[in-house]
Tab-separated table of C-alpha atoms in Angstrom:
chain	number	residue	atom	x	y	z
A	17	UNK	CA	-6.304	99.760	72.610
A	18	UNK	CA	-2.739	100.819	73.097
A	19	UNK	CA	-1.744	103.209	70.299
A	20	UNK	CA	1.934	103.011	71.229
A	21	UNK	CA	1.995	99.312	70.423
A	22	UNK	CA	4.220	98.187	67.525
A	23	UNK	CA	1.929	96.654	64.916
A	24	UNK	CA	4.102	96.179	61.840
A	25	UNK	CA	7.703	96.413	60.587
A	26	UNK	CA	9.102	99.841	59.816
A	27	UNK	CA	8.311	103.106	61.580
A	28	UNK	CA	4.909	102.875	63.302
A	29	UNK	CA	2.642	105.925	63.224
A	30	UNK	CA	1.468	105.135	66.761
A	31	UNK	CA	-0.289	107.893	68.661
A	32	UNK	CA	0.384	110.563	65.989
A	33	UNK	CA	-2.398	109.094	63.803
A	34	UNK	CA	-4.219	106.273	65.616
A	35	UNK	CA	-6.802	105.554	62.880
A	36	UNK	CA	-4.184	105.108	60.137
A	37	UNK	CA	-2.021	103.166	62.589
A	38	UNK	CA	-4.891	100.667	63.066
A	39	UNK	CA	-5.434	100.379	59.315
A	40	UNK	CA	-1.707	100.048	58.550
A	41	UNK	CA	-1.308	96.719	60.374
A	42	UNK	CA	-2.928	94.496	57.729
A	43	UNK	CA	-1.796	96.568	54.733
A	44	UNK	CA	1.845	96.613	55.760
A	45	UNK	CA	1.847	92.929	56.727
A	46	UNK	CA	0.635	92.002	53.232
A	47	UNK	CA	3.529	93.905	51.726
A	48	UNK	CA	5.906	92.244	54.196
A	49	UNK	CA	4.806	88.826	52.856
A	50	UNK	CA	5.799	89.982	49.354
A	51	UNK	CA	9.187	91.215	50.597
A	52	UNK	CA	9.955	87.879	52.233
A	53	UNK	CA	9.120	85.989	49.021
A	54	UNK	CA	11.333	88.448	47.135
A	55	UNK	CA	14.094	87.632	49.635
A	56	UNK	CA	13.755	83.940	48.690
A	57	UNK	CA	14.237	84.826	44.984
A	58	UNK	CA	17.408	86.778	45.800
A	59	UNK	CA	18.684	84.014	48.103
A	60	UNK	CA	18.374	81.431	45.329
A	61	UNK	CA	20.169	83.681	42.833
A	62	UNK	CA	22.941	83.993	45.446
A	63	UNK	CA	23.043	80.184	45.678
A	64	UNK	CA	23.321	79.899	41.881
A	65	UNK	CA	26.071	82.525	41.912
A	66	UNK	CA	27.902	80.513	44.589
A	67	UNK	CA	27.826	77.346	42.501
A	68	UNK	CA	28.981	79.267	39.386
A	69	UNK	CA	31.874	81.084	41.076
A	70	UNK	CA	34.550	78.805	39.590
A	71	UNK	CA	32.844	78.457	36.184
A	72	UNK	CA	34.820	81.214	34.445
A	73	UNK	CA	35.478	79.173	31.246
A	74	UNK	CA	38.864	80.824	30.782
A	75	UNK	CA	37.260	84.292	30.817
A	76	UNK	CA	37.522	87.079	33.405
A	77	UNK	CA	37.630	85.914	37.029
A	78	UNK	CA	35.818	87.809	39.805
A	79	UNK	CA	39.101	89.521	40.746
A	80	UNK	CA	39.507	90.739	37.138
A	81	UNK	CA	35.924	91.903	36.688
A	82	UNK	CA	35.242	93.770	39.976
A	83	UNK	CA	36.568	97.074	41.266
A	84	UNK	CA	36.620	98.042	44.937
A	85	UNK	CA	36.332	101.849	44.639
A	86	UNK	CA	33.111	102.095	42.562
A	87	UNK	CA	31.491	99.372	44.706
A	88	UNK	CA	32.274	101.380	47.846
A	89	UNK	CA	30.795	104.527	46.257
A	90	UNK	CA	27.598	102.630	45.333
A	91	UNK	CA	27.357	101.232	48.861
A	92	UNK	CA	27.712	104.674	50.463
A	93	UNK	CA	25.081	106.140	48.107
A	94	UNK	CA	22.547	103.419	48.908
A	95	UNK	CA	23.260	103.532	52.662
A	96	UNK	CA	22.797	107.294	52.755
A	97	UNK	CA	19.525	106.979	50.831
A	98	UNK	CA	18.318	104.641	53.589
A	99	UNK	CA	18.990	107.371	56.147
A	100	UNK	CA	17.234	110.029	54.048
A	101	UNK	CA	14.226	107.713	53.612
A	102	UNK	CA	14.258	107.246	57.384
A	103	UNK	CA	14.021	111.020	57.750
A	104	UNK	CA	11.129	110.981	55.239
A	105	UNK	CA	9.359	108.361	57.400
A	106	UNK	CA	9.840	110.638	60.424
A	107	UNK	CA	8.257	113.467	58.426
A	108	UNK	CA	5.316	111.182	57.522
A	109	UNK	CA	4.815	110.462	61.208
A	110	UNK	CA	5.252	113.912	62.756
A	111	UNK	CA	4.647	116.465	60.023
A	112	UNK	CA	1.164	117.816	59.357
A	113	UNK	CA	1.683	119.347	55.905
A	114	UNK	CA	4.394	117.447	54.051
A	115	UNK	CA	6.763	120.190	52.885
A	116	UNK	CA	9.782	118.705	54.684
A	117	UNK	CA	8.664	115.287	53.466
A	118	UNK	CA	8.894	116.513	49.850
A	119	UNK	CA	12.520	117.474	50.402
A	120	UNK	CA	13.540	114.129	51.899
A	121	UNK	CA	11.740	112.156	49.169
A	122	UNK	CA	13.464	114.246	46.485
A	123	UNK	CA	16.901	113.679	48.088
A	124	UNK	CA	16.205	109.934	48.331
A	125	UNK	CA	15.169	109.864	44.674
A	126	UNK	CA	18.346	111.703	43.668
A	127	UNK	CA	20.493	109.223	45.638
A	128	UNK	CA	18.628	106.263	44.110
A	129	UNK	CA	19.230	107.614	40.592
A	130	UNK	CA	22.876	108.324	41.452
A	131	UNK	CA	23.236	104.701	42.577
A	132	UNK	CA	21.735	103.477	39.294
A	133	UNK	CA	24.067	105.741	37.310
A	134	UNK	CA	27.138	104.421	39.165
A	135	UNK	CA	25.977	100.831	38.716
A	136	UNK	CA	25.273	101.225	34.975
A	137	UNK	CA	28.705	102.824	34.514
A	138	UNK	CA	30.187	99.843	36.363
A	139	UNK	CA	28.385	97.327	34.121
A	140	UNK	CA	29.425	99.233	30.991
A	141	UNK	CA	33.082	99.117	32.119
A	142	UNK	CA	32.826	95.386	32.818
A	143	UNK	CA	31.234	94.652	29.438
A	144	UNK	CA	33.815	96.874	27.702
A	145	UNK	CA	36.578	94.771	29.297
A	146	UNK	CA	35.095	91.525	27.952
A	147	UNK	CA	33.086	90.552	31.049
A	148	UNK	CA	29.695	90.330	29.308
A	149	UNK	CA	26.827	88.033	30.434
A	150	UNK	CA	27.262	85.315	27.795
A	151	UNK	CA	31.028	84.962	28.406
A	152	UNK	CA	30.820	82.315	31.167
A	153	UNK	CA	28.534	80.716	33.736
A	154	UNK	CA	30.067	82.947	36.385
A	155	UNK	CA	29.210	86.133	34.457
A	156	UNK	CA	25.707	84.885	33.547
A	157	UNK	CA	24.922	84.329	37.221
A	158	UNK	CA	26.452	87.720	38.117
A	159	UNK	CA	24.290	89.506	35.550
A	160	UNK	CA	21.196	87.616	36.747
A	161	UNK	CA	21.728	88.649	40.370
A	162	UNK	CA	23.154	92.181	40.566
A	163	UNK	CA	21.082	93.893	37.813
A	164	UNK	CA	17.934	92.338	39.356
A	165	UNK	CA	18.718	94.382	42.464
A	166	UNK	CA	19.276	97.387	40.171
A	167	UNK	CA	15.846	96.811	38.612
A	168	UNK	CA	14.351	96.800	42.104
A	169	UNK	CA	16.051	100.135	42.832
A	170	UNK	CA	14.652	101.461	39.529
A	171	UNK	CA	11.176	100.292	40.596
A	172	UNK	CA	11.732	102.032	43.933
A	173	UNK	CA	12.681	105.263	42.116
A	174	UNK	CA	9.533	105.100	39.943
A	175	UNK	CA	7.517	104.455	43.103
A	176	UNK	CA	9.130	107.530	44.702
A	177	UNK	CA	8.032	109.630	41.708
A	178	UNK	CA	4.494	108.247	42.042
A	179	UNK	CA	4.505	109.084	45.759
A	180	UNK	CA	5.675	112.644	45.105
A	181	UNK	CA	2.781	113.051	42.641
A	182	UNK	CA	0.280	111.455	45.077
A	183	UNK	CA	1.530	113.686	47.859
A	184	UNK	CA	1.069	116.859	45.821
A	185	UNK	CA	-2.372	115.712	44.550
A	186	UNK	CA	-3.983	114.212	47.664
A	187	UNK	CA	-1.884	115.670	50.479
A	188	UNK	CA	-0.754	113.535	53.413
A	189	UNK	CA	-3.932	111.438	53.858
A	190	UNK	CA	-4.178	107.913	55.291
A	191	UNK	CA	-3.683	106.125	51.972
A	192	UNK	CA	-0.616	108.177	51.051
A	193	UNK	CA	0.835	107.583	54.525
A	194	UNK	CA	0.410	103.800	54.255
A	195	UNK	CA	1.884	103.791	50.738
A	196	UNK	CA	4.912	105.659	52.077
A	197	UNK	CA	5.262	103.158	54.947
A	198	UNK	CA	5.339	100.320	52.418
A	199	UNK	CA	7.811	102.113	50.154
A	200	UNK	CA	10.011	102.605	53.236
A	201	UNK	CA	10.064	98.851	53.886
A	202	UNK	CA	10.897	98.221	50.206
A	203	UNK	CA	13.726	100.758	50.240
A	204	UNK	CA	15.326	99.442	53.450
A	205	UNK	CA	14.886	95.862	52.184
A	206	UNK	CA	16.871	96.722	49.029
A	207	UNK	CA	19.657	98.039	51.233
A	208	UNK	CA	19.737	94.686	53.061
A	209	UNK	CA	19.995	92.818	49.735
A	210	UNK	CA	22.848	95.147	48.775
A	211	UNK	CA	24.766	94.198	51.982
A	212	UNK	CA	24.649	90.597	50.773
A	213	UNK	CA	25.701	91.649	47.253
A	214	UNK	CA	28.728	93.687	48.282
A	215	UNK	CA	29.851	91.034	50.786
A	216	UNK	CA	29.173	87.822	48.873
A	217	UNK	CA	29.729	89.042	45.304
A	218	UNK	CA	32.169	91.945	45.295
A	219	UNK	CA	34.263	91.586	48.472
A	220	UNK	CA	34.500	87.789	48.253
A	221	UNK	CA	35.635	88.121	44.630
A	222	UNK	CA	38.279	90.723	45.476
A	223	UNK	CA	39.923	88.989	48.462
A	224	UNK	CA	43.541	88.220	47.651
B	26	UNK	CA	11.520	117.735	76.432
B	27	UNK	CA	7.790	116.995	76.372
B	28	UNK	CA	6.070	113.800	75.169
B	29	UNK	CA	5.781	114.086	71.349
B	30	UNK	CA	9.073	115.955	70.918
B	31	UNK	CA	10.850	113.292	72.913
B	32	UNK	CA	9.303	110.470	70.870
B	33	UNK	CA	10.303	112.211	67.635
B	34	UNK	CA	13.882	112.643	68.837
B	35	UNK	CA	14.001	108.952	69.854
B	36	UNK	CA	12.864	107.929	66.360
B	37	UNK	CA	15.430	110.201	64.662
B	38	UNK	CA	18.161	108.930	66.978
B	39	UNK	CA	17.333	105.331	65.982
B	40	UNK	CA	17.960	106.088	62.303
B	41	UNK	CA	21.161	108.012	63.087
B	42	UNK	CA	22.534	105.168	65.256
B	43	UNK	CA	21.660	102.672	62.523
B	44	UNK	CA	23.357	104.796	59.866
B	45	UNK	CA	26.489	105.272	61.977
B	46	UNK	CA	26.786	101.555	62.759
B	47	UNK	CA	26.106	100.602	59.120
B	48	UNK	CA	28.796	103.024	57.892
B	49	UNK	CA	31.346	101.693	60.394
B	50	UNK	CA	30.607	98.043	59.538
B	51	UNK	CA	30.714	98.700	55.781
B	52	UNK	CA	33.988	100.620	56.064
B	53	UNK	CA	35.502	97.818	58.183
B	54	UNK	CA	34.536	95.155	55.610
B	55	UNK	CA	35.946	97.139	52.675
B	56	UNK	CA	39.104	98.014	54.623
B	57	UNK	CA	39.681	94.320	55.449
B	58	UNK	CA	39.703	93.549	51.722
B	59	UNK	CA	41.579	96.686	50.612
B	60	UNK	CA	44.411	96.263	53.122
B	61	UNK	CA	44.567	92.496	53.758
B	62	UNK	CA	46.202	91.706	57.096
B	63	UNK	CA	44.961	88.149	57.629
B	64	UNK	CA	44.874	85.187	55.284
B	65	UNK	CA	42.233	84.917	52.545
B	66	UNK	CA	40.064	82.511	54.577
B	67	UNK	CA	40.116	84.655	57.714
B	68	UNK	CA	39.329	87.799	55.704
B	69	UNK	CA	36.364	86.049	54.072
B	70	UNK	CA	35.099	84.970	57.483
B	71	UNK	CA	35.503	88.522	58.779
B	72	UNK	CA	33.608	90.007	55.797
B	73	UNK	CA	30.725	87.530	56.206
B	74	UNK	CA	30.655	88.102	59.978
B	75	UNK	CA	30.494	91.883	59.518
B	76	UNK	CA	27.711	91.418	56.909
B	77	UNK	CA	25.652	89.375	59.388
B	78	UNK	CA	26.075	92.050	62.067
B	79	UNK	CA	25.121	94.766	59.569
B	80	UNK	CA	22.062	92.712	58.573
B	81	UNK	CA	20.805	92.735	62.150
B	82	UNK	CA	21.614	96.462	62.464
B	83	UNK	CA	19.446	97.206	59.415
B	84	UNK	CA	16.621	94.997	60.700
B	85	UNK	CA	16.753	96.620	64.110
B	86	UNK	CA	17.217	100.324	63.305
B	87	UNK	CA	15.724	100.731	59.807
B	88	UNK	CA	12.988	98.073	59.717
B	89	UNK	CA	12.323	98.378	63.488
B	90	UNK	CA	12.184	94.647	64.078
B	91	UNK	CA	13.415	93.285	67.365
B	92	UNK	CA	12.663	90.156	69.357
B	93	UNK	CA	10.949	92.190	72.044
B	94	UNK	CA	8.817	94.763	70.247
B	95	UNK	CA	7.756	93.241	66.948
B	96	UNK	CA	4.287	92.080	66.110
B	97	UNK	CA	4.562	88.288	66.308
B	98	UNK	CA	3.402	87.562	62.731
B	99	UNK	CA	6.214	89.580	61.160
B	100	UNK	CA	8.837	87.836	63.231
B	101	UNK	CA	7.401	84.375	62.562
B	102	UNK	CA	7.415	85.108	58.836
B	103	UNK	CA	11.057	86.233	58.992
B	104	UNK	CA	12.028	83.078	60.863
B	105	UNK	CA	10.086	80.878	58.419
B	106	UNK	CA	11.632	82.640	55.389
B	107	UNK	CA	15.062	82.210	56.956
B	108	UNK	CA	14.399	78.484	57.391
B	109	UNK	CA	13.298	78.152	53.739
B	110	UNK	CA	16.316	80.160	52.544
B	111	UNK	CA	18.804	78.141	54.618
B	112	UNK	CA	17.321	74.840	53.372
B	113	UNK	CA	17.236	75.837	49.703
B	114	UNK	CA	20.562	77.697	49.578
B	115	UNK	CA	22.565	75.107	51.518
B	116	UNK	CA	20.902	72.288	49.557
B	117	UNK	CA	21.741	73.958	46.247
B	118	UNK	CA	25.346	74.581	47.199
B	119	UNK	CA	25.906	71.075	48.622
B	120	UNK	CA	24.396	69.299	45.616
B	121	UNK	CA	25.973	71.485	42.939
B	122	UNK	CA	29.467	71.413	44.455
B	123	UNK	CA	29.186	67.645	44.889
B	124	UNK	CA	28.212	67.376	41.217
B	125	UNK	CA	31.170	69.521	40.206
B	126	UNK	CA	33.483	67.315	42.274
B	127	UNK	CA	32.238	64.209	40.437
B	128	UNK	CA	32.645	65.814	37.016
B	129	UNK	CA	36.213	67.022	37.580
């Protein structure tokens, strides 16, 4: 059995923990199946958004409702949280105790919450300017798609809290390691969905 | 460097390369919209092109999926999901825009 073999998406534990690496293959693949079905849900909401783009019913158009600066700030926050989660994955793989891991998870959690704060502020501004969900088909489809991603980030943040508690209770055992591998996939997957959101929703709407 | 230290550095470097490329691609897409130099259609094409490149960067450096190294099941599932997504999304857009055209 070659321990250096890549068995699943995300960072593989490989030779640093061969037993958990063996066990991770099936567990992580199951979670990968869920992520792909989640991707289909997002893709269809993007399709609905695409068909609703012109349905503004005399209300705010995409160019009126969106702002470039806050979107860029949200993007940078989420991108950086992907890097810090990557560093957490490295700590899962190479660290024996988990003290560095704590730090990276806490930073990732802070960035995730900062992203949610920026996004909520953005929504509040939009709604304050008359771009609320019931205004038009365009805004309904926007508020179906983008806050769903926000809810996923919120779920990821709650999951991070759970992992911090598990880590302090059980230490870095096999189950905690595999849970962290799955959370890593979830977190990086949300970043990929956000690429589609800032390109298809925000940037497309703001092109002059 | 010795074996484990080298492997660790390689893993860290992967994330750093991915982050650097993602930052550059994101900045390029936002800059293309902030300071428009081409027409609207060309800018849209550029933004979507950059998004596709960034998608593969994230898959490669953050999710560690590549054509060469991945376990086959993961890759097959990605390809199948992509097929489903392309069929459903393009079908939705074609039918709904056709319907809109008839109702105008």
